[in-house]
Short mmCIF file of C-alpha atoms in Angstrom, two decimals:
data_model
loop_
_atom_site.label_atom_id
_atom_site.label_comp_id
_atom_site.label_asym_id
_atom_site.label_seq_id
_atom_site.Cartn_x
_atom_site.Cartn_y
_atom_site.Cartn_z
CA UNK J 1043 7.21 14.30 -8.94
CA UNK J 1044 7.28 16.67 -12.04
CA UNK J 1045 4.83 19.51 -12.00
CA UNK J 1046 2.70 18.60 -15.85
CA UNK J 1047 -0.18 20.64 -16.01
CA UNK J 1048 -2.60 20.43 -18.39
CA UNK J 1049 -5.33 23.44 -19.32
CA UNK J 1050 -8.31 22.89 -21.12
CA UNK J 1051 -10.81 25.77 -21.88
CA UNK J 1052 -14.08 27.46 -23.21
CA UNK J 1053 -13.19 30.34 -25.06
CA UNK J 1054 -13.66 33.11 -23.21
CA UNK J 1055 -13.19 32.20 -20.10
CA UNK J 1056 -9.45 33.37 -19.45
CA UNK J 1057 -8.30 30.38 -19.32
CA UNK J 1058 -4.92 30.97 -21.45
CA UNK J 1059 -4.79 33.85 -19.32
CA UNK J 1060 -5.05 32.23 -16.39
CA UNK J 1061 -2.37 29.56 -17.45
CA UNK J 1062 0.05 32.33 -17.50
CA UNK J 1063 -0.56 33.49 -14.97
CA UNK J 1064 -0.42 30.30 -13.09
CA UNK J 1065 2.99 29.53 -14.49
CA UNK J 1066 4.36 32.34 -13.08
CA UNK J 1067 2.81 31.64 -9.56
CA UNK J 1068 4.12 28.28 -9.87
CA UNK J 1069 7.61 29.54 -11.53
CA UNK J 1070 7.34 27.20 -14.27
CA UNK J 1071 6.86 27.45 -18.10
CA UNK J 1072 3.46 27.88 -19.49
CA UNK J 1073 3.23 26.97 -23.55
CA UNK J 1074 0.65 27.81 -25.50
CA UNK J 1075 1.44 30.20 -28.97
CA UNK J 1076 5.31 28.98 -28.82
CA UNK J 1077 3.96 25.76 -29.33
CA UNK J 1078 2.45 26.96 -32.62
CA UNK J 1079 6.27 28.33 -33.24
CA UNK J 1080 7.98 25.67 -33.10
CA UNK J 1081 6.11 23.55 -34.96
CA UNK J 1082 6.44 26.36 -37.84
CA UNK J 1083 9.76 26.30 -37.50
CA UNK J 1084 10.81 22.33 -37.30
CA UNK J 1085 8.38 21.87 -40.10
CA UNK J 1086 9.23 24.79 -42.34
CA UNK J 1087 6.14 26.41 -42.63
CA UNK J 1088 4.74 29.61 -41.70
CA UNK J 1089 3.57 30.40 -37.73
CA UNK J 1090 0.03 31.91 -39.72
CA UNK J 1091 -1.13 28.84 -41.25
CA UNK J 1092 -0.23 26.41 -38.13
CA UNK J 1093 -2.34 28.63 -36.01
CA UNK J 1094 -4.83 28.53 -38.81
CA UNK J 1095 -5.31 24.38 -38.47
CA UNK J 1096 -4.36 24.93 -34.68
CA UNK J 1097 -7.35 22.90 -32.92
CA UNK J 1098 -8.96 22.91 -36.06
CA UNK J 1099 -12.01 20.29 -35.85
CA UNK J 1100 -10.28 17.63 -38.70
CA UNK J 1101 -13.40 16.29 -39.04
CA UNK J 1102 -14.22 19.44 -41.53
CA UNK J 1103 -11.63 17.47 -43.62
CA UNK J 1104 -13.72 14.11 -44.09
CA UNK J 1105 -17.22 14.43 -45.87
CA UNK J 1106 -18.67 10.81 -44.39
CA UNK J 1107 -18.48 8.92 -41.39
CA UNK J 1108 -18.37 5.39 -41.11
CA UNK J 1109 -18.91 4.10 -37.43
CA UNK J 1110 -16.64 5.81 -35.66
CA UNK J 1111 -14.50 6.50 -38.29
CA UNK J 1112 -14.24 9.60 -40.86
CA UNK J 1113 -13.33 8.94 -44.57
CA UNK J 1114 -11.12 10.93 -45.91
CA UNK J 1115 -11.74 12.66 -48.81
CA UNK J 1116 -9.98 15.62 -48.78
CA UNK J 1117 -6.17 15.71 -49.70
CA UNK J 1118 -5.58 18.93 -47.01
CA UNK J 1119 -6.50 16.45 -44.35
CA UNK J 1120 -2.74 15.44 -44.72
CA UNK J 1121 -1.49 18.47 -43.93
CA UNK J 1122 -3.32 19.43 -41.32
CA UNK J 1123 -3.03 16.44 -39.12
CA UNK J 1124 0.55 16.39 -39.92
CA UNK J 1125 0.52 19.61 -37.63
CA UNK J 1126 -1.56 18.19 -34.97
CA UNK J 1127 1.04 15.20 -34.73
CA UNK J 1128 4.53 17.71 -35.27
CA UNK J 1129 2.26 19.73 -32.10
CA UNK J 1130 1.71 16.68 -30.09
CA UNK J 1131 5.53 15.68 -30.64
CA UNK J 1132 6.72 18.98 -29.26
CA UNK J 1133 4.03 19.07 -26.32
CA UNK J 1134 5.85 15.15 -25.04
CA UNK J 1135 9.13 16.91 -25.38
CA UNK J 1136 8.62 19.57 -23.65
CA UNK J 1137 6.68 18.17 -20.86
CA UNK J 1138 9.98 15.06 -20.95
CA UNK J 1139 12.20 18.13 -20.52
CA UNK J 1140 10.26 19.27 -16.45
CA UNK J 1141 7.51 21.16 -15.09
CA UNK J 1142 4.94 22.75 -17.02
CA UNK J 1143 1.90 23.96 -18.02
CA UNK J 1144 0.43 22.99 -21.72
CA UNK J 1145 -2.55 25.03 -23.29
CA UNK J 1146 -5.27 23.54 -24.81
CA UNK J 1147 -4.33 20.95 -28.25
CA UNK J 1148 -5.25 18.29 -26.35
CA UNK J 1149 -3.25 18.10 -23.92
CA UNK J 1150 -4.55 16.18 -21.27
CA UNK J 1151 -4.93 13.16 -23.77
CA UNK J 1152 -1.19 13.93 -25.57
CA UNK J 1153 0.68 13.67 -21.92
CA UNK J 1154 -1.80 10.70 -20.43
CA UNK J 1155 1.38 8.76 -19.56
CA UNK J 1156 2.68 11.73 -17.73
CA UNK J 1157 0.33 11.12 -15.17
CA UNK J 1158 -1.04 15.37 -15.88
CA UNK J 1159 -3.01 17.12 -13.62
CA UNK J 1160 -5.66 18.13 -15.79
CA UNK J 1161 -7.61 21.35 -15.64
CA UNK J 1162 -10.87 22.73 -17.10
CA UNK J 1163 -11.36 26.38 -17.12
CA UNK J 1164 -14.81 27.67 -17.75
CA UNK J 1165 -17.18 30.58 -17.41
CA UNK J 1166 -20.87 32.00 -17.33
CA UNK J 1167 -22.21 33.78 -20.99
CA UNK J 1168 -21.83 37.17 -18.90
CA UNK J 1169 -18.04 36.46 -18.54
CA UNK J 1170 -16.83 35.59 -21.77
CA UNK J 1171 -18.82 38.36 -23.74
CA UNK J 1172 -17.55 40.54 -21.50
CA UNK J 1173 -14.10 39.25 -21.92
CA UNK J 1174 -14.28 38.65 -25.48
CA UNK J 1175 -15.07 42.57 -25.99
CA UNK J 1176 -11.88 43.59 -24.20
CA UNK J 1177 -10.12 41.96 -27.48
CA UNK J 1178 -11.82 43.26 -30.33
CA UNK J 1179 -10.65 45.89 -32.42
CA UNK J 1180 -12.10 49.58 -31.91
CA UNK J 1181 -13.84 49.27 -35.36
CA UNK J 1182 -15.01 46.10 -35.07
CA UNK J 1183 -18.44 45.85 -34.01
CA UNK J 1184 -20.09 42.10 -32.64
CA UNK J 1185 -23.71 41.97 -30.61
CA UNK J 1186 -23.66 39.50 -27.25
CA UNK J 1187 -25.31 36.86 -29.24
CA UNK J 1188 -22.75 37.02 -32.09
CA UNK J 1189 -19.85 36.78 -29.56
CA UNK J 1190 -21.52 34.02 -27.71
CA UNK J 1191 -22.42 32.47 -31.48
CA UNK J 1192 -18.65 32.44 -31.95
CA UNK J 1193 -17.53 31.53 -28.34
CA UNK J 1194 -20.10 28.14 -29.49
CA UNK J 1195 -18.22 27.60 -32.76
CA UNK J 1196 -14.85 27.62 -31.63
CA UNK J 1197 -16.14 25.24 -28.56
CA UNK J 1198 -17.32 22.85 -30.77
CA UNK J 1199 -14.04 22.58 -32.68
CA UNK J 1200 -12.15 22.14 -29.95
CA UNK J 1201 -14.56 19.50 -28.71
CA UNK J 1202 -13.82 17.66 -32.04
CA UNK J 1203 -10.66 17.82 -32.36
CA UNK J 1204 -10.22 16.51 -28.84
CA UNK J 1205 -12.54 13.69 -29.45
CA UNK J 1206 -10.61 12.74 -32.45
CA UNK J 1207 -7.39 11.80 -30.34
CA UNK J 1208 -9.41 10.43 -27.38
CA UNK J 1209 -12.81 9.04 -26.47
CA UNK J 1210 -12.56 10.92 -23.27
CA UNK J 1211 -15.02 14.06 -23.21
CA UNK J 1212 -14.06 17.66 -23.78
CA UNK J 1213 -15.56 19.65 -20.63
CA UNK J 1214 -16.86 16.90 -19.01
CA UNK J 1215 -15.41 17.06 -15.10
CA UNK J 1216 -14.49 13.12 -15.34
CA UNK J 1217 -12.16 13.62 -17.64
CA UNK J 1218 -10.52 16.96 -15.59
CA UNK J 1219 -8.76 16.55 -11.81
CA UNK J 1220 -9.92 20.02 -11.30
CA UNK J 1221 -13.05 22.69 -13.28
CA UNK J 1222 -12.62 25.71 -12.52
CA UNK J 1223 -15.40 28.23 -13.26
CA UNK J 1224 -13.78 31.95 -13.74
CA UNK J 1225 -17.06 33.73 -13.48
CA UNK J 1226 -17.21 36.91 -11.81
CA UNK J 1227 -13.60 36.42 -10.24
CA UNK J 1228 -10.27 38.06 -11.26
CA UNK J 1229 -7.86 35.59 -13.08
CA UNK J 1230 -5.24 37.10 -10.76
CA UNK J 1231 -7.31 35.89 -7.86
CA UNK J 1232 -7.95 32.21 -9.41
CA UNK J 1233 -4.25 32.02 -10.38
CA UNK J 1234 -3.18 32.38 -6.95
CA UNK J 1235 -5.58 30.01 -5.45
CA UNK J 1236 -4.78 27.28 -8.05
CA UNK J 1237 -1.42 27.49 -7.39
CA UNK J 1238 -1.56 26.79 -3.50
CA UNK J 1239 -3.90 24.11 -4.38
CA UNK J 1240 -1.39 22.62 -6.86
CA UNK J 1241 1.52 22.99 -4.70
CA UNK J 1242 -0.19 20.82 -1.94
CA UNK J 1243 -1.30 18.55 -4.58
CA UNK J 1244 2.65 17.76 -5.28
CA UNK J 1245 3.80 17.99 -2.11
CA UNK W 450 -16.63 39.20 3.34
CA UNK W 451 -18.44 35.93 5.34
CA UNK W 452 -16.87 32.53 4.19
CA UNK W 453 -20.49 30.63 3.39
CA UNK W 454 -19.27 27.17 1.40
CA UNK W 455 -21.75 24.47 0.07
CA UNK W 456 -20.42 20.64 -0.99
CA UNK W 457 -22.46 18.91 -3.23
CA UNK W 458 -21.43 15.43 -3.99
CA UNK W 459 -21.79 12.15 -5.89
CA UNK W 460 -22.56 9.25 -3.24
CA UNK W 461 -19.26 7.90 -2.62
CA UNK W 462 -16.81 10.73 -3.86
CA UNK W 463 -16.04 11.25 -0.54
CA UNK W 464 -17.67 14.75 -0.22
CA UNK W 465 -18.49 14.58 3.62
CA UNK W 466 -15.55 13.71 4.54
CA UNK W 467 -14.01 16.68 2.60
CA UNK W 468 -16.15 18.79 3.67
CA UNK W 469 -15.66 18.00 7.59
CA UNK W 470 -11.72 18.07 6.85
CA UNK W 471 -11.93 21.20 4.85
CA UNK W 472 -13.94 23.01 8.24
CA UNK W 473 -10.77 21.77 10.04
CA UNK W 474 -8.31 23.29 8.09
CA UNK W 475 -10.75 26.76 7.83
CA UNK W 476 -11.39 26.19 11.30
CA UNK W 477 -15.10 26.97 10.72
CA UNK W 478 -17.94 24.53 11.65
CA UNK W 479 -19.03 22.13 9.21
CA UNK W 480 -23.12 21.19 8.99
CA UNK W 481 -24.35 18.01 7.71
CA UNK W 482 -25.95 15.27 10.16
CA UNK W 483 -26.02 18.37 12.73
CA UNK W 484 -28.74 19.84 10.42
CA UNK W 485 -30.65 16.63 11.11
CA UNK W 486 -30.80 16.63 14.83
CA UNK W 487 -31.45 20.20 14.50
CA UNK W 488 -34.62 19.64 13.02
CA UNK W 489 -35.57 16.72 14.99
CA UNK W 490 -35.53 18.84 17.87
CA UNK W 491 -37.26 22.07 16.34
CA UNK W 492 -39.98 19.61 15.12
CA UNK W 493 -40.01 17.12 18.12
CA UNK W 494 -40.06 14.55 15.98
CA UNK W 495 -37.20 11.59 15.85
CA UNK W 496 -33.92 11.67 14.14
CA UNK W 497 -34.19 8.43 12.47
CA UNK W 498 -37.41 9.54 10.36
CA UNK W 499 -35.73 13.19 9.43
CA UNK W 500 -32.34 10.92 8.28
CA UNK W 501 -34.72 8.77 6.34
CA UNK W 502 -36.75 12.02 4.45
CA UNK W 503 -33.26 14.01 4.00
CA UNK W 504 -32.68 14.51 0.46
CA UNK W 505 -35.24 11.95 -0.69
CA UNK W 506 -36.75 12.30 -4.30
CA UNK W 507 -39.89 14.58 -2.74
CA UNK W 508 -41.61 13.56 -6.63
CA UNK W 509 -41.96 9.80 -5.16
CA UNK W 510 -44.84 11.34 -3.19
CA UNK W 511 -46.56 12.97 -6.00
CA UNK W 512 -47.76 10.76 -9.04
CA UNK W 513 -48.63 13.60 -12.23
CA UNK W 514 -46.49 15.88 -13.46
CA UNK W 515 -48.43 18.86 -14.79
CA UNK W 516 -45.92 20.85 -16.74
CA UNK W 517 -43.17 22.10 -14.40
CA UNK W 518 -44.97 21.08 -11.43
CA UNK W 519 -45.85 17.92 -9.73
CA UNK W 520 -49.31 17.08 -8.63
CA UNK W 521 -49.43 15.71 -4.85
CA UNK W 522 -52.10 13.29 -4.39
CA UNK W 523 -50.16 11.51 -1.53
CA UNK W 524 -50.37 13.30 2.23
CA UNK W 525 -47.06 12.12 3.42
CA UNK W 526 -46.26 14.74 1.34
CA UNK W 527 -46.64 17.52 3.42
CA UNK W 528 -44.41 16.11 6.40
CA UNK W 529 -41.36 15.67 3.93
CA UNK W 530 -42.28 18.86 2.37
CA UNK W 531 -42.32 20.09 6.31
CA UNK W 532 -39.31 19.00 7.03
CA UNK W 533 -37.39 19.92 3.66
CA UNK W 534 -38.22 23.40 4.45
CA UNK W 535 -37.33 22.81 8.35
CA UNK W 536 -33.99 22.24 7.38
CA UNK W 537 -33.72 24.93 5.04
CA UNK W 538 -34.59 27.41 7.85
CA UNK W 539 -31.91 26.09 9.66
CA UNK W 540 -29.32 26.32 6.63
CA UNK W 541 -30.36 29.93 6.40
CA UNK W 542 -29.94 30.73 10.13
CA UNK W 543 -26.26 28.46 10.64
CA UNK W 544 -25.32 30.47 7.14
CA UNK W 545 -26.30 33.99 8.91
CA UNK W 546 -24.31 33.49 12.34
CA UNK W 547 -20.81 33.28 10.23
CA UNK W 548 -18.44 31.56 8.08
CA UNK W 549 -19.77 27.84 7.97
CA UNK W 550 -20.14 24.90 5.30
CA UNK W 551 -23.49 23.23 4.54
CA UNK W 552 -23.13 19.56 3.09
CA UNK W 553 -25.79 18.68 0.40
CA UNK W 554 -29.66 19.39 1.36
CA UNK W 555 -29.89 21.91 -2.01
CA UNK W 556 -27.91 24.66 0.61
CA UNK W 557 -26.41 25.95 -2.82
CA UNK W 558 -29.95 26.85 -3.63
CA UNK W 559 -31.58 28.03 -0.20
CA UNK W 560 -28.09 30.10 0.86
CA UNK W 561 -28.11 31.87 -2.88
CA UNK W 562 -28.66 35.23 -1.38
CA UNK W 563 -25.23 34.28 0.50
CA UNK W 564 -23.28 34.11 -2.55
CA UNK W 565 -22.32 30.96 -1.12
CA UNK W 566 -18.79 29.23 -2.87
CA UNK W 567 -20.64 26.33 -4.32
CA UNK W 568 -18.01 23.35 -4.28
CA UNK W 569 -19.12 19.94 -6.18
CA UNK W 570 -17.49 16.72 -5.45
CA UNK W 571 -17.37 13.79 -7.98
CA UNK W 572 -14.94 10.52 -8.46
CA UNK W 573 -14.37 7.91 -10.45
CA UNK W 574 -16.32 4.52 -9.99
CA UNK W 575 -13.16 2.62 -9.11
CA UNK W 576 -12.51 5.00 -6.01
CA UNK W 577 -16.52 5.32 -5.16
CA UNK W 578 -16.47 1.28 -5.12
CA UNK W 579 -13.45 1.40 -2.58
CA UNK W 580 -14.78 4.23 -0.87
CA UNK W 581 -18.33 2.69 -0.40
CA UNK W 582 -16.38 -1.16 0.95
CA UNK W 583 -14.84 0.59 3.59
CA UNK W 584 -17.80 1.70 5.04
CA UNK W 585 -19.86 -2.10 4.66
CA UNK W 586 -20.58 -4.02 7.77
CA UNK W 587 -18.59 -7.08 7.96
CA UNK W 588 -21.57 -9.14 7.55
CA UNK W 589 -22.42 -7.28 4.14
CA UNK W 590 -21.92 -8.29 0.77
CA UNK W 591 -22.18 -6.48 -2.42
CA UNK W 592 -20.79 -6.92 -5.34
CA UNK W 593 -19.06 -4.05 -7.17
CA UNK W 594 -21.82 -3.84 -9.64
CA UNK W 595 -24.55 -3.24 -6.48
CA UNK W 596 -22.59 -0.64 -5.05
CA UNK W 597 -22.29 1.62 -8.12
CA UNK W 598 -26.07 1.32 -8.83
CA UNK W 599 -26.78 1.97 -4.81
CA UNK W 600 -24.31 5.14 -5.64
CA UNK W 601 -26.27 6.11 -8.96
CA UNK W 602 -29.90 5.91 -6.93
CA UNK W 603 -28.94 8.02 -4.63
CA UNK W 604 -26.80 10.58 -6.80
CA UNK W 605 -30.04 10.42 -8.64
CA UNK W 606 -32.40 11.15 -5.96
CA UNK W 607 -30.18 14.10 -4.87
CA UNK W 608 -30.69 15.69 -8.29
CA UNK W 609 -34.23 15.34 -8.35
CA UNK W 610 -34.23 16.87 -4.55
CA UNK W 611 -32.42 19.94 -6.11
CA UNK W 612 -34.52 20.05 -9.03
CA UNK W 613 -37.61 20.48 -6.71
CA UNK W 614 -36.04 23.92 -5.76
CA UNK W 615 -34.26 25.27 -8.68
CA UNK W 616 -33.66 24.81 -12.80
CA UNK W 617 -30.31 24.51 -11.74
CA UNK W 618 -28.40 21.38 -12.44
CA UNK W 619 -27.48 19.32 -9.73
CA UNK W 620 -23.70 18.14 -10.79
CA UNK W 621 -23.34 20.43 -13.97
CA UNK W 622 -20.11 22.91 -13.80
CA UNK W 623 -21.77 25.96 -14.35
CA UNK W 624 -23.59 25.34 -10.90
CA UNK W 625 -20.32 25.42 -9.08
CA UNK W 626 -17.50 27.55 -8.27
CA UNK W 627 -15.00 24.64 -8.25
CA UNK W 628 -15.72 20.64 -9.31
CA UNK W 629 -13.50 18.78 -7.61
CA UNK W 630 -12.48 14.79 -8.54
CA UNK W 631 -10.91 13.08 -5.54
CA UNK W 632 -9.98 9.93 -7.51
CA UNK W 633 -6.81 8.42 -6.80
CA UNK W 634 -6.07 10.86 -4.06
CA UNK W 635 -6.38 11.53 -0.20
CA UNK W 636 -9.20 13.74 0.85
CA UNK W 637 -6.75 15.06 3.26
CA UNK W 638 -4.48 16.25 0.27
CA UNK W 639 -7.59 17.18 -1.26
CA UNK W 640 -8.54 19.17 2.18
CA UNK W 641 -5.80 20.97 2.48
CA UNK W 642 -5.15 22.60 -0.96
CA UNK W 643 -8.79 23.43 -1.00
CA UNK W 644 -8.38 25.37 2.17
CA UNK W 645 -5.44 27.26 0.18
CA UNK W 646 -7.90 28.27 -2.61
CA UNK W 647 -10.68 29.11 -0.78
CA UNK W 648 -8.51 31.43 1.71
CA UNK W 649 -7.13 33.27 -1.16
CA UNK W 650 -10.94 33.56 -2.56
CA UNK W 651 -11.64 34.86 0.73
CA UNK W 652 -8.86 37.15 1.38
#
């Protein structure tokens, strides 16, 4: 039974990190940026501005909602979810192709006929500020509650974006085989663990 | 570094039976029913009536809510209050003579001072519905519809057990270490990769 691993995660909480690092426990693939790569290159446009609308909430596109339904209104709208569907077509090839694990972009929704074993990484406020400061620049300069401000933001896009491919909640455990909270816990640690548990769980 | 685990669970998910399976494959005891007969005996009073106040919604014996707190106006109170704590005196003292897991009874809460790995189980309705038939008597009948509101009555007095000794959520993530869905798998599975994750945690 192929190995397709999906990763879902708050920001901050390691959890690209720890989908590296899990890939190389596992001795599989792990995509996440190259996915952002290769849609650049198939579709002839720069890696910058796919990262840009990368998990983008689309909604920001629409300015009404009808039901459950946005209107569209603005002509970028095009564009942009013309990279989430070149990003979803890549993510079914490459999980077609064998075992791996697939960062965030709605993943767990994109593979659903893959049968993926679908993980949610989170982690407490302590965590990801403290995280989040290992990242930033030497001159740049953001209090706890502006970190945690922007952990929120970036949450809440990937929330809706998620929710526009699927009515199945972002960060709810229902929709996840496995949460895994990274909270005072090395990555390196959580890596390892998750892979014996996923090993047994293809056995 | 003492292996103290705690299983919360939905009614149904199949959390017992992990947890039992998981102190197999730890080879450490598991408590659940134990705890029961433990206090029966401490208090001298019978089994059946400690199974019957064991995780019960303690606010069904108080009738005002006065801010945070409850106002007791009904004297049963005081046994079920008598022998919520019993059992948490027990919890404490099973948690301080080595490496054990508690099942349910808030144990997340009273071992705390442990720094217990909190484990919460969950599963879909479909598998709680199968889950719940197999344990029917023959001469029972309930139709799938009566078994996931039995399920949600219970899960419901279990948070509002939890709630009487913490503001922490009873089934939300960022109360656990690990949430675990058993749907459409063997607790055995299940068992046995948890075992791998928690010995790496622990090594």
């Amino acid at each position: 039974m192929k190995k397709i691993i999906t990763i879902s995660r708050e920001f901050g909480s390691g959890g690209r990190e720890l989908g590296m690092k899990l890939a190389i426990e596992l001795g599989i693939p792990c995509y996440d940026h190259q996915i952002i790569e290769m849609v650049a290159q198939n579709e002839s446009i720069s890696k910058d501005y796919v990262a840009k609308m990368s998990e983008k909430d689309l909604r920001s596109f629409y300015s009404a909602k009808v039901g459950r339904s946005f209107v569209m209104l603005n002509p970028d709208m095009n564009k942009s979810m013309k990279i989430a569907l070149a990003e979803h077509k890549i993510i079914k090839e490459l999980a077609s192709q064998g075992d791996c694990i697939i960062v965030g972009r709605a993943s767990d929704v994109v593979l659903r006929d893959e049968n993926p074993f679908n993980i949610f990484v989170y982690a407490d406020n302590e965590t990801k500020i403290k995280r989040c400061r290992k990242f930033l620049q030497k001159n740049e300069k953001m209090t706890d509650k502006e970190i945690l401000s922007m952990c929120k933001k970036i949450d809440k896009e990937r929330k809706a974006y998620h929710e526009m491919y699927s009515s199945i909640d972002w960060g709810h455990p229902d929709s996840y085989n496995l949460c895994v909270n990274t909270s005072n816990k090395s990555i390196d640690d959580i890596a390892l663990g998750l892979a014996s548990y996923i090993n047994v769980w293809y056995k």
